[in-house]
Amino acid sequence: MGIIVANLFLTLDGVYQAPGGREEDAEGGFAFGGWQAPVSDDEAGAAIGAEVAKIDALLLGRKTYDIFAAYWPHQSDEIGGTLNRVPKFVVSHSLSAPGWEGTTVLPDAIAAGRLREEYGEVHMFGSGVLIRSLLAAGVLDRLHIWLYPVTLGQGKRLFDAGTIPASFRLAEPARSFPKGAVSLVYERAGEVETQEMVPTAP
């Protein structure tokens, strides 16, 4: 049985919109497209590249798919080579003729979850709406957050309306990078538990 891993570049205030470029996604009047590069570094870039190298299949939501499909088919670097080579899947109710070679359209999160029966590591990037759907369906195995030291005060947030209550456990040691970014890999750990805080003895 394989796993589905969601990789998400996230600001301290939870925004994942348009990390890669100014024109990537200006929906809602977003003014900070391209926020990731100034707070990234070679070490973080190498770690992201190593994560991409693990991909057996790529899973995306419709918005991120359109962004990727417009850019990556024209790239011949190592990351582009991987993304263009692996099977690609997009969850969409409206897309019928995907233009990126090797793409299959899936109807919903449950269908996406069945990809684990065919591939070792199915990776996602962006696709915050789909991440929430996969969490609600119980088919997201790992949430890999790349947290960057910047706040924006606007933009699409991962844990927005529709977020389900859930607890998580750290699946790998946290890793920090020279410009302050942190890699955090979580797995679902069940339901949310509550209890009273007990004062520690002096």
PDB file of C-alpha atoms in Angstrom:
ATOM      1  CA  MET A   1       0.000   0.000   0.000  1.00  0.00           C
ATOM      2  CA  GLY A   2       1.413   3.376  -1.011  1.00  0.00           C
ATOM      3  CA  ILE A   3       0.998   6.785   0.587  1.00  0.00           C
ATOM      4  CA  ILE A   4      -0.347  10.177  -0.453  1.00  0.00           C
ATOM      5  CA  VAL A   5       1.909  13.058   0.615  1.00  0.00           C
ATOM      6  CA  ALA A   6       0.740  16.677   0.431  1.00  0.00           C
ATOM      7  CA  ASN A   7       3.634  19.148   0.114  1.00  0.00           C
ATOM      8  CA  LEU A   8       2.594  22.692   0.879  1.00  0.00           C
ATOM      9  CA  PHE A   9       4.636  25.904   1.018  1.00  0.00           C
ATOM     10  CA  LEU A  10       3.084  27.893   3.832  1.00  0.00           C
ATOM     11  CA  THR A  11       3.586  31.296   5.503  1.00  0.00           C
ATOM     12  CA  LEU A  12       3.500  31.738   9.272  1.00  0.00           C
ATOM     13  CA  ASP A  13      -0.102  32.966   8.997  1.00  0.00           C
ATOM     14  CA  GLY A  14      -1.136  29.922   6.983  1.00  0.00           C
ATOM     15  CA  VAL A  15      -1.189  31.313   3.417  1.00  0.00           C
ATOM     16  CA  TYR A  16      -0.268  28.977   0.550  1.00  0.00           C
ATOM     17  CA  GLN A  17      -1.337  31.113  -2.413  1.00  0.00           C
ATOM     18  CA  ALA A  18       1.108  31.817  -5.271  1.00  0.00           C
ATOM     19  CA  PRO A  19       4.479  31.092  -3.644  1.00  0.00           C
ATOM     20  CA  GLY A  20       6.271  30.682  -6.975  1.00  0.00           C
ATOM     21  CA  GLY A  21       5.648  33.873  -8.946  1.00  0.00           C
ATOM     22  CA  ARG A  22       3.896  37.235  -9.136  1.00  0.00           C
ATOM     23  CA  GLU A  23       1.446  36.098 -11.830  1.00  0.00           C
ATOM     24  CA  GLU A  24       0.939  32.571 -10.507  1.00  0.00           C
ATOM     25  CA  ASP A  25      -2.421  33.177  -8.806  1.00  0.00           C
ATOM     26  CA  ALA A  26      -3.766  36.687  -8.273  1.00  0.00           C
ATOM     27  CA  GLU A  27      -7.262  35.502  -7.342  1.00  0.00           C
ATOM     28  CA  GLY A  28      -8.939  37.744  -4.777  1.00  0.00           C
ATOM     29  CA  GLY A  29      -6.521  40.568  -5.544  1.00  0.00           C
ATOM     30  CA  PHE A  30      -3.607  38.710  -3.951  1.00  0.00           C
ATOM     31  CA  ALA A  31      -0.652  41.105  -3.968  1.00  0.00           C
ATOM     32  CA  PHE A  32       2.235  38.914  -2.820  1.00  0.00           C
ATOM     33  CA  GLY A  33       2.746  36.349  -5.579  1.00  0.00           C
ATOM     34  CA  GLY A  34       6.320  35.077  -5.501  1.00  0.00           C
ATOM     35  CA  TRP A  35       6.767  35.368  -1.728  1.00  0.00           C
ATOM     36  CA  GLN A  36       8.727  32.107  -1.364  1.00  0.00           C
ATOM     37  CA  ALA A  37      11.983  32.855  -3.217  1.00  0.00           C
ATOM     38  CA  PRO A  38      13.250  35.708  -0.965  1.00  0.00           C
ATOM     39  CA  VAL A  39      12.971  33.471   2.128  1.00  0.00           C
ATOM     40  CA  SER A  40      14.361  30.335   0.491  1.00  0.00           C
ATOM     41  CA  ASP A  41      17.979  29.203   0.085  1.00  0.00           C
ATOM     42  CA  ASP A  42      20.048  26.550  -1.669  1.00  0.00           C
ATOM     43  CA  GLU A  43      19.700  24.052   1.172  1.00  0.00           C
ATOM     44  CA  ALA A  44      15.899  24.334   1.227  1.00  0.00           C
ATOM     45  CA  GLY A  45      15.821  24.118  -2.572  1.00  0.00           C
ATOM     46  CA  ALA A  46      17.866  20.923  -2.487  1.00  0.00           C
ATOM     47  CA  ALA A  47      15.498  19.414   0.094  1.00  0.00           C
ATOM     48  CA  ILE A  48      12.496  20.238  -2.080  1.00  0.00           C
ATOM     49  CA  GLY A  49      14.269  18.709  -5.078  1.00  0.00           C
ATOM     50  CA  ALA A  50      14.921  15.541  -3.074  1.00  0.00           C
ATOM     51  CA  GLU A  51      11.223  15.363  -2.208  1.00  0.00           C
ATOM     52  CA  VAL A  52      10.248  15.718  -5.873  1.00  0.00           C
ATOM     53  CA  ALA A  53      12.651  12.896  -6.756  1.00  0.00           C
ATOM     54  CA  LYS A  54      10.556  10.509  -4.610  1.00  0.00           C
ATOM     55  CA  ILE A  55       7.423  10.986  -6.717  1.00  0.00           C
ATOM     56  CA  ASP A  56       5.840   7.929  -8.346  1.00  0.00           C
ATOM     57  CA  ALA A  57       2.688   9.844  -9.317  1.00  0.00           C
ATOM     58  CA  LEU A  58       1.579  13.483  -9.095  1.00  0.00           C
ATOM     59  CA  LEU A  59      -1.849  14.448  -7.715  1.00  0.00           C
ATOM     60  CA  LEU A  60      -3.222  17.987  -8.020  1.00  0.00           C
ATOM     61  CA  GLY A  61      -6.378  20.006  -7.580  1.00  0.00           C
ATOM     62  CA  ARG A  62      -7.728  21.811 -10.640  1.00  0.00           C
ATOM     63  CA  LYS A  63      -6.319  25.275  -9.876  1.00  0.00           C
ATOM     64  CA  THR A  64      -2.792  24.008  -9.181  1.00  0.00           C
ATOM     65  CA  TYR A  65      -3.002  21.657 -12.155  1.00  0.00           C
ATOM     66  CA  ASP A  66      -3.704  24.576 -14.504  1.00  0.00           C
ATOM     67  CA  ILE A  67      -0.698  26.466 -13.079  1.00  0.00           C
ATOM     68  CA  PHE A  68       1.604  23.444 -13.374  1.00  0.00           C
ATOM     69  CA  ALA A  69       0.341  22.455 -16.834  1.00  0.00           C
ATOM     70  CA  ALA A  70       1.097  25.938 -18.165  1.00  0.00           C
ATOM     71  CA  TYR A  71       4.668  25.910 -16.834  1.00  0.00           C
ATOM     72  CA  TRP A  72       6.289  22.511 -16.311  1.00  0.00           C
ATOM     73  CA  PRO A  73       5.880  20.963 -19.782  1.00  0.00           C
ATOM     74  CA  HIS A  74       8.278  23.674 -21.007  1.00  0.00           C
ATOM     75  CA  GLN A  75      10.956  22.973 -18.373  1.00  0.00           C
ATOM     76  CA  SER A  76      13.814  20.522 -18.900  1.00  0.00           C
ATOM     77  CA  ASP A  77      15.590  20.718 -15.538  1.00  0.00           C
ATOM     78  CA  GLU A  78      15.620  17.804 -13.098  1.00  0.00           C
ATOM     79  CA  ILE A  79      12.347  18.750 -11.410  1.00  0.00           C
ATOM     80  CA  GLY A  80      10.660  19.386 -14.746  1.00  0.00           C
ATOM     81  CA  GLY A  81      11.918  16.057 -16.039  1.00  0.00           C
ATOM     82  CA  THR A  82      10.380  14.227 -13.096  1.00  0.00           C
ATOM     83  CA  LEU A  83       7.025  16.017 -13.251  1.00  0.00           C
ATOM     84  CA  ASN A  84       6.723  15.497 -16.990  1.00  0.00           C
ATOM     85  CA  ARG A  85       7.658  11.805 -16.737  1.00  0.00           C
ATOM     86  CA  VAL A  86       5.453  10.559 -13.896  1.00  0.00           C
ATOM     87  CA  PRO A  87       1.707   9.820 -14.245  1.00  0.00           C
ATOM     88  CA  LYS A  88      -0.382  12.848 -13.322  1.00  0.00           C
ATOM     89  CA  PHE A  89      -3.856  12.953 -11.782  1.00  0.00           C
ATOM     90  CA  VAL A  90      -6.153  15.926 -11.325  1.00  0.00           C
ATOM     91  CA  VAL A  91      -9.384  15.959  -9.322  1.00  0.00           C
ATOM     92  CA  SER A  92     -11.940  17.965 -11.282  1.00  0.00           C
ATOM     93  CA  HIS A  93     -15.638  17.943 -12.146  1.00  0.00           C
ATOM     94  CA  SER A  94     -15.226  20.182 -15.203  1.00  0.00           C
ATOM     95  CA  LEU A  95     -11.954  19.225 -16.912  1.00  0.00           C
ATOM     96  CA  SER A  96     -12.545  16.724 -19.718  1.00  0.00           C
ATOM     97  CA  ALA A  97      -9.517  17.050 -22.010  1.00  0.00           C
ATOM     98  CA  PRO A  98      -6.337  17.736 -19.977  1.00  0.00           C
ATOM     99  CA  GLY A  99      -3.514  19.105 -22.088  1.00  0.00           C
ATOM    100  CA  TRP A 100      -0.543  17.928 -20.010  1.00  0.00           C
ATOM    101  CA  GLU A 101       0.602  14.602 -21.404  1.00  0.00           C
ATOM    102  CA  GLY A 102       0.101  11.671 -19.049  1.00  0.00           C
ATOM    103  CA  THR A 103      -2.809  13.238 -17.126  1.00  0.00           C
ATOM    104  CA  THR A 104      -5.887  11.367 -15.890  1.00  0.00           C
ATOM    105  CA  VAL A 105      -8.928  13.171 -14.476  1.00  0.00           C
ATOM    106  CA  LEU A 106     -10.415  11.826 -11.226  1.00  0.00           C
ATOM    107  CA  PRO A 107     -13.914  12.646  -9.934  1.00  0.00           C
ATOM    108  CA  ASP A 108     -13.295  13.040  -6.198  1.00  0.00           C
ATOM    109  CA  ALA A 109     -11.083  12.500  -3.151  1.00  0.00           C
ATOM    110  CA  ILE A 110     -12.154   8.874  -2.726  1.00  0.00           C
ATOM    111  CA  ALA A 111     -10.960   8.054  -6.242  1.00  0.00           C
ATOM    112  CA  ALA A 112      -7.707   9.860  -5.490  1.00  0.00           C
ATOM    113  CA  GLY A 113      -7.262   7.735  -2.376  1.00  0.00           C
ATOM    114  CA  ARG A 114      -7.288   4.584  -4.498  1.00  0.00           C
ATOM    115  CA  LEU A 115      -4.058   5.706  -6.179  1.00  0.00           C
ATOM    116  CA  ARG A 116      -2.283   4.246  -3.142  1.00  0.00           C
ATOM    117  CA  GLU A 117      -3.145   0.804  -4.508  1.00  0.00           C
ATOM    118  CA  GLU A 118      -1.047   1.459  -7.633  1.00  0.00           C
ATOM    119  CA  TYR A 119       1.804   3.777  -6.634  1.00  0.00           C
ATOM    120  CA  GLY A 120       4.340   3.870  -3.816  1.00  0.00           C
ATOM    121  CA  GLU A 121       4.446   7.632  -3.249  1.00  0.00           C
ATOM    122  CA  VAL A 122       1.768   9.911  -4.646  1.00  0.00           C
ATOM    123  CA  HIS A 123       2.779  13.531  -4.062  1.00  0.00           C
ATOM    124  CA  MET A 124       0.766  16.728  -4.137  1.00  0.00           C
ATOM    125  CA  PHE A 125       1.858  20.359  -4.288  1.00  0.00           C
ATOM    126  CA  GLY A 126      -0.391  23.314  -3.480  1.00  0.00           C
ATOM    127  CA  SER A 127      -4.006  22.210  -3.944  1.00  0.00           C
ATOM    128  CA  GLY A 128      -5.255  23.393  -0.556  1.00  0.00           C
ATOM    129  CA  VAL A 129      -8.925  22.679  -1.333  1.00  0.00           C
ATOM    130  CA  LEU A 130      -8.082  19.127  -2.379  1.00  0.00           C
ATOM    131  CA  ILE A 131      -5.926  18.627   0.733  1.00  0.00           C
ATOM    132  CA  ARG A 132      -8.917  19.472   2.922  1.00  0.00           C
ATOM    133  CA  SER A 133     -11.094  17.060   0.911  1.00  0.00           C
ATOM    134  CA  LEU A 134      -8.535  14.253   1.275  1.00  0.00           C
ATOM    135  CA  LEU A 135      -8.291  14.873   5.018  1.00  0.00           C
ATOM    136  CA  ALA A 136     -12.079  14.767   5.338  1.00  0.00           C
ATOM    137  CA  ALA A 137     -12.152  11.493   3.377  1.00  0.00           C
ATOM    138  CA  GLY A 138      -9.379   9.996   5.524  1.00  0.00           C
ATOM    139  CA  VAL A 139      -7.061   9.285   2.578  1.00  0.00           C
ATOM    140  CA  LEU A 140      -4.208  11.757   3.128  1.00  0.00           C
ATOM    141  CA  ASP A 141      -1.288   9.935   4.734  1.00  0.00           C
ATOM    142  CA  ARG A 142       1.250  12.703   5.235  1.00  0.00           C
ATOM    143  CA  LEU A 143       1.112  16.483   5.382  1.00  0.00           C
ATOM    144  CA  HIS A 144       4.538  17.950   4.577  1.00  0.00           C
ATOM    145  CA  ILE A 145       4.506  21.622   5.476  1.00  0.00           C
ATOM    146  CA  TRP A 146       7.376  23.824   4.321  1.00  0.00           C
ATOM    147  CA  LEU A 147       6.915  26.751   6.727  1.00  0.00           C
ATOM    148  CA  TYR A 148       8.493  30.105   5.786  1.00  0.00           C
ATOM    149  CA  PRO A 149       9.246  33.101   8.060  1.00  0.00           C
ATOM    150  CA  VAL A 150       6.860  35.603   6.500  1.00  0.00           C
ATOM    151  CA  THR A 151       3.310  36.791   7.180  1.00  0.00           C
ATOM    152  CA  LEU A 152       1.063  38.230   4.461  1.00  0.00           C
ATOM    153  CA  GLY A 153      -2.288  39.013   6.055  1.00  0.00           C
ATOM    154  CA  GLN A 154      -4.178  37.974   2.928  1.00  0.00           C
ATOM    155  CA  GLY A 155      -4.501  35.033   0.569  1.00  0.00           C
ATOM    156  CA  LYS A 156      -5.772  31.458   0.531  1.00  0.00           C
ATOM    157  CA  ARG A 157      -5.214  29.614   3.791  1.00  0.00           C
ATOM    158  CA  LEU A 158      -4.880  25.881   4.263  1.00  0.00           C
ATOM    159  CA  PHE A 159      -6.953  25.526   7.410  1.00  0.00           C
ATOM    160  CA  ASP A 160      -9.875  27.683   6.391  1.00  0.00           C
ATOM    161  CA  ALA A 161     -13.613  27.051   6.365  1.00  0.00           C
ATOM    162  CA  GLY A 162     -14.361  23.332   6.123  1.00  0.00           C
ATOM    163  CA  THR A 163     -11.335  22.177   8.113  1.00  0.00           C
ATOM    164  CA  ILE A 164     -12.134  19.023  10.089  1.00  0.00           C
ATOM    165  CA  PRO A 165     -10.990  18.623  13.700  1.00  0.00           C
ATOM    166  CA  ALA A 166      -8.000  16.256  13.774  1.00  0.00           C
ATOM    167  CA  SER A 167      -4.754  15.667  15.628  1.00  0.00           C
ATOM    168  CA  PHE A 168      -1.381  14.955  14.041  1.00  0.00           C
ATOM    169  CA  ARG A 169       1.985  13.514  15.051  1.00  0.00           C
ATOM    170  CA  LEU A 170       5.411  14.441  13.754  1.00  0.00           C
ATOM    171  CA  ALA A 171       6.475  11.678  11.338  1.00  0.00           C
ATOM    172  CA  GLU A 172      10.038  12.890  10.765  1.00  0.00           C
ATOM    173  CA  PRO A 173      12.397  15.137  12.735  1.00  0.00           C
ATOM    174  CA  ALA A 174      11.801  18.811  12.002  1.00  0.00           C
ATOM    175  CA  ARG A 175      14.445  20.331   9.749  1.00  0.00           C
ATOM    176  CA  SER A 176      15.401  24.011   9.593  1.00  0.00           C
ATOM    177  CA  PHE A 177      17.177  25.922   6.837  1.00  0.00           C
ATOM    178  CA  PRO A 178      19.565  28.918   6.817  1.00  0.00           C
ATOM    179  CA  LYS A 179      16.966  31.602   5.974  1.00  0.00           C
ATOM    180  CA  GLY A 180      14.519  30.368   8.612  1.00  0.00           C
ATOM    181  CA  ALA A 181      12.273  27.967   6.714  1.00  0.00           C
ATOM    182  CA  VAL A 182      11.288  24.764   8.520  1.00  0.00           C
ATOM    183  CA  SER A 183      10.265  21.372   7.113  1.00  0.00           C
ATOM    184  CA  LEU A 184       7.524  19.660   9.162  1.00  0.00           C
ATOM    185  CA  VAL A 185       6.131  16.239   8.199  1.00  0.00           C
ATOM    186  CA  TYR A 186       2.934  15.157   9.964  1.00  0.00           C
ATOM    187  CA  GLU A 187       0.741  12.053   9.962  1.00  0.00           C
ATOM    188  CA  ARG A 188      -2.847  11.837  11.204  1.00  0.00           C
ATOM    189  CA  ALA A 189      -3.023  10.758  14.833  1.00  0.00           C
ATOM    190  CA  GLY A 190      -6.773  10.406  15.315  1.00  0.00           C
ATOM    191  CA  GLU A 191      -9.418  12.607  16.861  1.00  0.00           C
ATOM    192  CA  VAL A 192      -8.852  15.782  18.853  1.00  0.00           C
ATOM    193  CA  GLU A 193      -8.568  15.129  22.589  1.00  0.00           C
ATOM    194  CA  THR A 194      -9.145  17.707  25.309  1.00  0.00           C
ATOM    195  CA  GLN A 195      -8.145  17.846  28.965  1.00  0.00           C
ATOM    196  CA  GLU A 196      -7.363  20.321  31.679  1.00  0.00           C
ATOM    197  CA  MET A 197      -3.805  21.564  32.023  1.00  0.00           C
ATOM    198  CA  VAL A 198      -2.309  20.278  35.285  1.00  0.00           C
ATOM    199  CA  PRO A 199       0.151  22.621  37.042  1.00  0.00           C
ATOM    200  CA  THR A 200       3.613  21.160  37.439  1.00  0.00           C
ATOM    201  CA  ALA A 201       5.095  20.794  40.906  1.00  0.00           C
ATOM    202  CA  PRO A 202       7.501  23.579  41.936  1.00  0.00           C
TER     203      PRO A 202
END
